[in-house]
Coordinates of C-alpha atoms in Angstrom, one line a residue:
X41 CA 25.4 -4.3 -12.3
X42 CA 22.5 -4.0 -15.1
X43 CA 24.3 -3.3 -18.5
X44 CA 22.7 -1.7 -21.5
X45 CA 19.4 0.1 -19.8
X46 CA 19.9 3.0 -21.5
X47 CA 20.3 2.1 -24.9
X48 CA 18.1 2.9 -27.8
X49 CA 15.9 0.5 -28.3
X50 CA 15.2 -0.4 -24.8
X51 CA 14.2 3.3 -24.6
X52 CA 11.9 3.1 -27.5
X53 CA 10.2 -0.2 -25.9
X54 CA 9.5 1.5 -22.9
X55 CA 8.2 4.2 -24.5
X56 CA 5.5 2.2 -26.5
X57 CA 4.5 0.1 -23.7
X58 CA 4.3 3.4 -21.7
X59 CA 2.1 4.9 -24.8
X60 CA 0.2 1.7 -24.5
X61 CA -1.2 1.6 -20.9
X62 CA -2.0 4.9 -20.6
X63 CA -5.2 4.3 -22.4
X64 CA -6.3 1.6 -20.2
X65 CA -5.3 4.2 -17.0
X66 CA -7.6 6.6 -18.5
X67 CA -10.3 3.9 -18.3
X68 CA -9.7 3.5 -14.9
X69 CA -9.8 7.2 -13.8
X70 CA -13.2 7.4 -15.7
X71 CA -14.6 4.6 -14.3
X72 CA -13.5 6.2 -10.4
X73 CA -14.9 9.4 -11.1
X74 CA -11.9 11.2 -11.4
X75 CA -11.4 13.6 -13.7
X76 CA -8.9 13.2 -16.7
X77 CA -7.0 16.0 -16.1
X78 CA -6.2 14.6 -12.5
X79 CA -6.0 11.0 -14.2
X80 CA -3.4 12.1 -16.6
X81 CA -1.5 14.2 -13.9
X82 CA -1.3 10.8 -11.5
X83 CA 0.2 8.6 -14.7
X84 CA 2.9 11.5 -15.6
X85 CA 3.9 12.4 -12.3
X86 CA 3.8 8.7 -11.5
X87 CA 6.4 8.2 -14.3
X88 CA 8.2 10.6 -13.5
X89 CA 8.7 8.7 -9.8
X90 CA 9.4 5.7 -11.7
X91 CA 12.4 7.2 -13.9
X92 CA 13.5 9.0 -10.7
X93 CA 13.3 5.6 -8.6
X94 CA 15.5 4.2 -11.5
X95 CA 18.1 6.3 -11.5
X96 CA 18.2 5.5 -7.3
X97 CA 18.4 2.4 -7.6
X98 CA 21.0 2.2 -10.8
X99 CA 23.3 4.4 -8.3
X100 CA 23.0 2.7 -4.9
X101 CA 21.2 -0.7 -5.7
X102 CA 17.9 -2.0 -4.8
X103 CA 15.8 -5.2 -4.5
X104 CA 14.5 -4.3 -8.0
X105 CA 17.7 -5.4 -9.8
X106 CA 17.5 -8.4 -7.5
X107 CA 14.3 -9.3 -9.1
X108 CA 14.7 -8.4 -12.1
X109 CA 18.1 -10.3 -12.6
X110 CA 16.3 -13.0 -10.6
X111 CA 13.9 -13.4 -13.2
X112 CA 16.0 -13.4 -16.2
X113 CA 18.5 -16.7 -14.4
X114 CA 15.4 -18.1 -13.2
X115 CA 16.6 -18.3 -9.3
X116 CA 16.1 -15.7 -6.5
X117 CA 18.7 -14.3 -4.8
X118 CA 18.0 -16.8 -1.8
X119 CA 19.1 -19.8 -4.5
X120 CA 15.5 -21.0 -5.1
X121 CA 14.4 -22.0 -8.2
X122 CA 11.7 -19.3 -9.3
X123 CA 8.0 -21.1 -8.9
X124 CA 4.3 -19.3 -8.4
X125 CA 4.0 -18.6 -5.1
X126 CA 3.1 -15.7 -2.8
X127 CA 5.0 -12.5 -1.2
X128 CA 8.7 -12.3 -3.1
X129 CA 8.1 -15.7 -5.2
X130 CA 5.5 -14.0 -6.4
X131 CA 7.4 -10.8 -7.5
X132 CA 10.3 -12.8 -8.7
X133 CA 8.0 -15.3 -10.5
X134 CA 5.0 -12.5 -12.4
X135 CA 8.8 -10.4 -13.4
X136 CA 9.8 -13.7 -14.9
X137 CA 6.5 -13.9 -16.6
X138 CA 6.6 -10.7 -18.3
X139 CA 10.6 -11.3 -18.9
X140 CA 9.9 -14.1 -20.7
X141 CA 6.7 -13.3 -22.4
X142 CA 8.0 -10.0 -24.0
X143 CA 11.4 -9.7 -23.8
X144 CA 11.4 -6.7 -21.9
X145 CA 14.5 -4.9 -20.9
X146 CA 14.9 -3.2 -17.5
X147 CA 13.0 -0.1 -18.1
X148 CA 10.1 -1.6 -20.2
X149 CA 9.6 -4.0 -16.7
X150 CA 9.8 -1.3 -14.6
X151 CA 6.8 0.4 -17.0
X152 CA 4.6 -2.6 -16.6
X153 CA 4.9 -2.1 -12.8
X154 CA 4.8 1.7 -13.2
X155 CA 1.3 0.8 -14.8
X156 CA 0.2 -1.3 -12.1
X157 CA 1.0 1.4 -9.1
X158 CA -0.8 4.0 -11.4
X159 CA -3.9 2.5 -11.7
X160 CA -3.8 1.8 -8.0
X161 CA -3.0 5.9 -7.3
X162 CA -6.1 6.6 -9.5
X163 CA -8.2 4.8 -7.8
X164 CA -7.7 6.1 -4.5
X165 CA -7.4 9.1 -6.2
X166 CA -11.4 8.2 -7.3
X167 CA -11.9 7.4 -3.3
X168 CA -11.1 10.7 -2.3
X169 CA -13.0 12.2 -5.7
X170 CA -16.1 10.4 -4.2
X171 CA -15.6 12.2 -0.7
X172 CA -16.0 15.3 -2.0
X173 CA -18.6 14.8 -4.8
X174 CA -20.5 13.6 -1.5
X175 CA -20.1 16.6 0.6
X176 CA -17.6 15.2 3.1
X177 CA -15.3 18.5 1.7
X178 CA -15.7 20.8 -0.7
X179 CA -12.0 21.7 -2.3
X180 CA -10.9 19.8 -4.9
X181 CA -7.4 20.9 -4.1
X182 CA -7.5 18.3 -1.6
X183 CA -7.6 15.4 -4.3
X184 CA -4.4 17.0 -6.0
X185 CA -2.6 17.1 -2.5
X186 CA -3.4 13.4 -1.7
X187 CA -2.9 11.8 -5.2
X188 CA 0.5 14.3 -5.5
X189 CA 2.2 12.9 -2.4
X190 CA 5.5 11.5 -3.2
X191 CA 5.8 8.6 -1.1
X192 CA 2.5 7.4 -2.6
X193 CA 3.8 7.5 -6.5
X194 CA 7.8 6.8 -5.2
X195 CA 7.4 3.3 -3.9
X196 CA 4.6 2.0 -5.9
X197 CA 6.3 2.9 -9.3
X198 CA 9.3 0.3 -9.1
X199 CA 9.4 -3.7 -9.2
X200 CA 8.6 -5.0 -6.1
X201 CA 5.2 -5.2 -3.8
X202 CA 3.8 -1.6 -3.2
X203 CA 2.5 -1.2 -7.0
X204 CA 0.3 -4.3 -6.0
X205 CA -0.5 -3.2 -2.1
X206 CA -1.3 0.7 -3.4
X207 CA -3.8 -0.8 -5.9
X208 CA -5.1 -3.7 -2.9
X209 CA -5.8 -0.7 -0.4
X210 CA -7.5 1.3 -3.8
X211 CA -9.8 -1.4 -4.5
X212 CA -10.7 -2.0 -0.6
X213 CA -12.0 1.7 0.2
X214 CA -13.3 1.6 -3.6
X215 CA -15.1 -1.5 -2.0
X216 CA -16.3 0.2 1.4
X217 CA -18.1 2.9 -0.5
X218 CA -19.4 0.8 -2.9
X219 CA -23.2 -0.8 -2.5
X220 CA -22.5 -4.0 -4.1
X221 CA -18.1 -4.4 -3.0
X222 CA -18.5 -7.8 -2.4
X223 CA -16.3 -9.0 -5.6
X224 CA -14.1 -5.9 -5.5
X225 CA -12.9 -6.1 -2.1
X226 CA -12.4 -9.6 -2.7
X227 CA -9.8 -8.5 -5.8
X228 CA -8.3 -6.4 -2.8
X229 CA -7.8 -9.1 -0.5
X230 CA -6.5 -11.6 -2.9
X231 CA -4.4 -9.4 -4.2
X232 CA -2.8 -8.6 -0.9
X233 CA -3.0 -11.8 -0.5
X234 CA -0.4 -12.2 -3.3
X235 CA 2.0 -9.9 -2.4
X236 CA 1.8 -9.7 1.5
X237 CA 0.4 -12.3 3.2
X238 CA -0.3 -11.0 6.6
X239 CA -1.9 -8.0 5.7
X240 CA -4.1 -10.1 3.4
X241 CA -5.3 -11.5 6.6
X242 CA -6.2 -8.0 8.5
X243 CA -7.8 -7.2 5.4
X244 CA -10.3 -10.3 5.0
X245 CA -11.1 -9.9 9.0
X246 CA -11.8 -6.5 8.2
X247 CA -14.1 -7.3 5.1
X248 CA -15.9 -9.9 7.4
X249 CA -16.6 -6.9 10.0
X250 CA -18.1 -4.9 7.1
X251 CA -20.2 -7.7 5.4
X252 CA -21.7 -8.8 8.5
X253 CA -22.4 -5.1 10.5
X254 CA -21.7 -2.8 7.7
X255 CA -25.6 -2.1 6.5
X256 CA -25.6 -4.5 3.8
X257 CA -28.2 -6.8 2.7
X258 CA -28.6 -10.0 4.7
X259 CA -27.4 -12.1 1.7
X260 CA -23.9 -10.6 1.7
X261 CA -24.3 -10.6 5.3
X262 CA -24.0 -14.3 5.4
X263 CA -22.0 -15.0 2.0
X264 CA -19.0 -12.3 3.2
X265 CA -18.5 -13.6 6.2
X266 CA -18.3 -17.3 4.5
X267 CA -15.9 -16.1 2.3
X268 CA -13.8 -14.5 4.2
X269 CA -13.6 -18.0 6.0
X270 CA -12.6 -19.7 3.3
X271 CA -10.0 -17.4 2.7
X272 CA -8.3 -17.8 6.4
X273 CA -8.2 -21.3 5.9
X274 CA -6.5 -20.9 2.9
X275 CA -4.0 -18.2 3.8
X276 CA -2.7 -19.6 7.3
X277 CA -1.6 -22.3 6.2
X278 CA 0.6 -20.8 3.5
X279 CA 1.3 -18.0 5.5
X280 CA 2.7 -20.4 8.7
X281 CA 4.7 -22.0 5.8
X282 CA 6.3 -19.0 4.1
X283 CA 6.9 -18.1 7.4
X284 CA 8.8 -20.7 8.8
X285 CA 6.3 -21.8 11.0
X286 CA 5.6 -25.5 12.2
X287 CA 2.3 -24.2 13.7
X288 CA 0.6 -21.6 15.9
X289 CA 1.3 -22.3 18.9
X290 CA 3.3 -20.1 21.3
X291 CA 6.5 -22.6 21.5
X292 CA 6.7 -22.2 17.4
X293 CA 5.7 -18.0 17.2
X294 CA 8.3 -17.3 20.6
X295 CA 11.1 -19.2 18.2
X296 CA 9.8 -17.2 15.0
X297 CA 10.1 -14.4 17.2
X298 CA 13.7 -15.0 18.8
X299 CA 14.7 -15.4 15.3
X300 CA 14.0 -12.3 13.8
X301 CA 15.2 -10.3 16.5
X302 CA 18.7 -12.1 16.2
X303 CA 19.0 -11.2 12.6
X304 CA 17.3 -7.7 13.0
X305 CA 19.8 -6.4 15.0
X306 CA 22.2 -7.2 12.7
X307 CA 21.0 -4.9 9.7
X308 CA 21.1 -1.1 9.4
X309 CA 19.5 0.6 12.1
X310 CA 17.7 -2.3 13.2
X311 CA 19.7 -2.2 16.9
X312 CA 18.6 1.3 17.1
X313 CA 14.6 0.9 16.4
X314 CA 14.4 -2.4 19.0
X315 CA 15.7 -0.2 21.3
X316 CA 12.8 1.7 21.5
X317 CA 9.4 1.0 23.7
X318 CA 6.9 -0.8 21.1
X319 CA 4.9 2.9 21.4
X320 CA 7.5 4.5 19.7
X321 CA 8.2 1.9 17.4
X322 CA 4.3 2.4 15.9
X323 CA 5.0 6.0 15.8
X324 CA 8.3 6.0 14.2
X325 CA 6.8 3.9 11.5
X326 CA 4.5 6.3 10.5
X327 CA 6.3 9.2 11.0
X328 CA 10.1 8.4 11.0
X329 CA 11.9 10.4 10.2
X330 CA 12.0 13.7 11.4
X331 CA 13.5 17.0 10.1
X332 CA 16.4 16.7 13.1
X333 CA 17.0 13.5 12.2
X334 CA 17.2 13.1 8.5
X335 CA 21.1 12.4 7.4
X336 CA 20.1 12.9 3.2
X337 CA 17.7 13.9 0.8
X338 CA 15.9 10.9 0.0
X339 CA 15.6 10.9 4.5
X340 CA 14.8 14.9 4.2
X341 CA 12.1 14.5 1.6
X342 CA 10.2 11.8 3.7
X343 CA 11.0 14.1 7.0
X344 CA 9.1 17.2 5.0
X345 CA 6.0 14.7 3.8
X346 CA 6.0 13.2 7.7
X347 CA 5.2 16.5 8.5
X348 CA 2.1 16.7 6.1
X349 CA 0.6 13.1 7.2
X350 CA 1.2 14.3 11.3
X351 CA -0.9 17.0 10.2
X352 CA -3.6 14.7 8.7
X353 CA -3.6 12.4 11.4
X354 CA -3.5 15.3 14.1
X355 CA -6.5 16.6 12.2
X356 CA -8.1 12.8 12.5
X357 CA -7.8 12.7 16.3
X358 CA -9.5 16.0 16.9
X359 CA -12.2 15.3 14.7
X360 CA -13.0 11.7 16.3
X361 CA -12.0 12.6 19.9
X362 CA -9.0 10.4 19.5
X363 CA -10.9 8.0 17.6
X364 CA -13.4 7.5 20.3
X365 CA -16.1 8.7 17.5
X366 CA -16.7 7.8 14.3
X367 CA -19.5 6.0 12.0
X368 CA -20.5 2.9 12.0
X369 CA -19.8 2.2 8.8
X370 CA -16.2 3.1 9.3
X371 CA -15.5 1.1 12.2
X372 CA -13.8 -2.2 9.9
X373 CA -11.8 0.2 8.3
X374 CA -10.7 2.3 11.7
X375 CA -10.1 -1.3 12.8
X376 CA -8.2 -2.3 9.3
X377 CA -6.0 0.7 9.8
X378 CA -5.0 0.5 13.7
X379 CA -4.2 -3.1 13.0
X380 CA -1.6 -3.2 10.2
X381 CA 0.0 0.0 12.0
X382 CA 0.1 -2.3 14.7
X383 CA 1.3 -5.1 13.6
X384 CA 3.7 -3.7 11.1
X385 CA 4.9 -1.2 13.4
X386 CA 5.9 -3.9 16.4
X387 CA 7.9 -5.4 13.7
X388 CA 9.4 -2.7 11.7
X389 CA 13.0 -2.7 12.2
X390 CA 14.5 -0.3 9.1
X391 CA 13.6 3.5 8.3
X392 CA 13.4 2.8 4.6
X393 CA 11.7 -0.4 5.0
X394 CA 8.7 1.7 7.1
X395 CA 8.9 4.8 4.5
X396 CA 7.5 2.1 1.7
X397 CA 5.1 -0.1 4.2
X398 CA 3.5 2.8 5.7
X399 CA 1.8 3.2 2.8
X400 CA -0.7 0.1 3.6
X401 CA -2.2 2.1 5.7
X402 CA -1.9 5.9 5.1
X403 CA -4.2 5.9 2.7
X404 CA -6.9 5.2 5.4
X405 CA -5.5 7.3 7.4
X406 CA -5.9 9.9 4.8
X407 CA -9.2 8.9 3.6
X408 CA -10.6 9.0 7.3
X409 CA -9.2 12.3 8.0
X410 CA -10.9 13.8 4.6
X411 CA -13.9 12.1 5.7
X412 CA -14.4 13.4 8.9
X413 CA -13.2 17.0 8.2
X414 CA -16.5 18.8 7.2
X415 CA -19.6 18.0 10.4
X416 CA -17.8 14.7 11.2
X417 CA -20.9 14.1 13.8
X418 CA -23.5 15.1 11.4
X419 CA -25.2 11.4 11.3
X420 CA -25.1 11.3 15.0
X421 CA -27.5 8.1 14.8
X422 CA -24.8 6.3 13.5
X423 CA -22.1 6.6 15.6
X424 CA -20.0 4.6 17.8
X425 CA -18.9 5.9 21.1
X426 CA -16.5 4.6 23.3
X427 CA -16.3 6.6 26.0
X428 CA -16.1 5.6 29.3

């Protein structure tokens, strides 16, 4: 266990460096079009997360003191040596970075990633300012409510991958309302990229989609989808790797496959969530658990917030016809968001593990349903209808 985190000077470190960044945060919200009230509300409640997620983990242990002592002996907890790489190397190896830079203690690391979830929060805090500065509604309660949601500030304030997926999914619906996104949502996808490989891959397919049919001129018509092949040929081979894959073909992914589900049954409630239809498994992830079926706080909190994002999405359905209408500019990211629910909910295996990844596509969830809540038809030239 971590010794020493609480001591003076560790305190006053983390202090400055939290002093430090929140200028540059500031920058950020100004440059989203939020406003700094809200910006200064996201970094202190944000911190406040952040010293609440420490104390969790200090009492019941968490992958964060994994990395972070990782990073100080210079092996992860799997006995590799730490190199640059992508998805937990890279975690292990940018926390060994700033270790070793600045000699930062437990809490001052945890700031630096406290910083990096911040800035993502703001700017899908700025997302949803645009919405409403653009009509789509008109309360600017709505902007509190969304950037205010506790599992968007709990997860993303702590070392690990959500401070770096928050400010990935930012920066791609920054990118989708943005006349020239080309270089941000490449920042997006690349980040991704780093921390989760195979939703980097949704993501680029996704910025292909919008490139190519999204209304944009014909040069990024033909230079996005270019890049985005570039990208795929980059990131399936190094994602087959870090998986443990020898290729793509259907011997190799059925023994991937038969792999994980012998070791997923083995951990927590993992028995329990293969036992359900693949249906349920998508719906748990998003909305698991319930109020009848939380067993503690932490499971009671995420039960009460469930009940908020049902609402959003219920609200979603009715306003697309069960996402049977919607513009056409919307369609890679209605596509972006069925597809990581998808694919992370036919492998989610864990109720804690889905409270944190949910969170890769909520916020497009959330956007959508802000979207389409005032006149969602009112371009009707511009929709898509799949009806029958």
């Amino acid at each position: 266990m971590l010794h020493g985190v609480f001591d003076i000077y560790e305190l006053i470190v983390a202090g400055i460096v939290w002093i430090f960044l929140f200028a540059p945060v500031l920058l950020v919200g100004r440059a989203c079009h939020l406003s700094r009230a809200t910006t200064i509300f996201v970094y202190l409640w944000h911190t406040l997360c952040s010293f609440l997620m420490i104390s969790i983990v200090l009492n019941i242990g968490g992958d964060e003191i994994a990395y972070y002592e990782g990073a100080i002996s210079g092996i992860t907890f799997s006995g590799k040596y730490i190199d640059i790489g992508v998805g937990t190397m890279f975690i292990y190896w940018i926390t060994h970075a700033v270790i070793d830079f600045f000699d930062f203690g437990f809490i001052s690391t945890f700031m630096i990633f406290n910083f990096i979830g911040s800035v993502g929060v703001v700017v899908f805090g700025g997302v949803i300012s645009d919405l409403q500065r653009s009509g789509y509604f008109y309360d600017r309660a709505w902007i509190w409510a969304c950037v205010a949601l506790p599992g968007l500030s709990i997860w993303t304030t702590s070392i690990g991958k959500d401070a770096f997926s928050i400010l990935a999914i930012g920066l791609f619906l920054k990118g989708s309302m943005s006349p020239r996104s080309l270089p941000m949502l490449g920042l997006a996808v690349f980040l991704m990229f780093l921390v989760r490989p195979h939703i980097g891959i949704p993501m680029a397919l996704s910025m292909a989609i919008m490139t190519s049919k999204g209304g944009r001129t014909a040069v990024s018509g033909v230079i996005g989808p270019a890049v985005v092949a570039v990208i795929l040929l980059v990131m399936l081979p190094i994602l087959t790797q870090r998986l443990g894959l020898v290729d793509l073909s259907n011997d190799s992914l059925t023994d991937y496959v038969s792999r994980q589900g012998g070791s997923v049954l083995n951990r927590d409630d993992g028995a329990f969530w293969y036992s359900q239809p693949l249906p349920v498994r998508w719906m748990m992830t998003a909305f698991y658990p319930t109020i009848l079926s939380a067993s503690g706080f932490m499971e009671f909190g995420v039960a009460l917030e469930n009940i908020v994002l049902m609402g959003f999405f219920g609200f979603l359905l009715w306003r697309t016809r069960f996402m049977t209408r919607f513009q056409r500019e919307d369609l890679h990211l209605v596509l972006l968001m069925l597809g990581i629910w998808i694919m992370l909910g036919s492998l989610m295996y864990n109720s804690g593990l889905a409270a944190r990844q949910k969170w890769m596509f909520m916020p497009i969830m959330l956007y959508l349903a802000l979207k389409y809540s005032n006149s969602a038809n009112r371009r009707e030239q511009a929709a898509i209808s799949f009806k029958c």
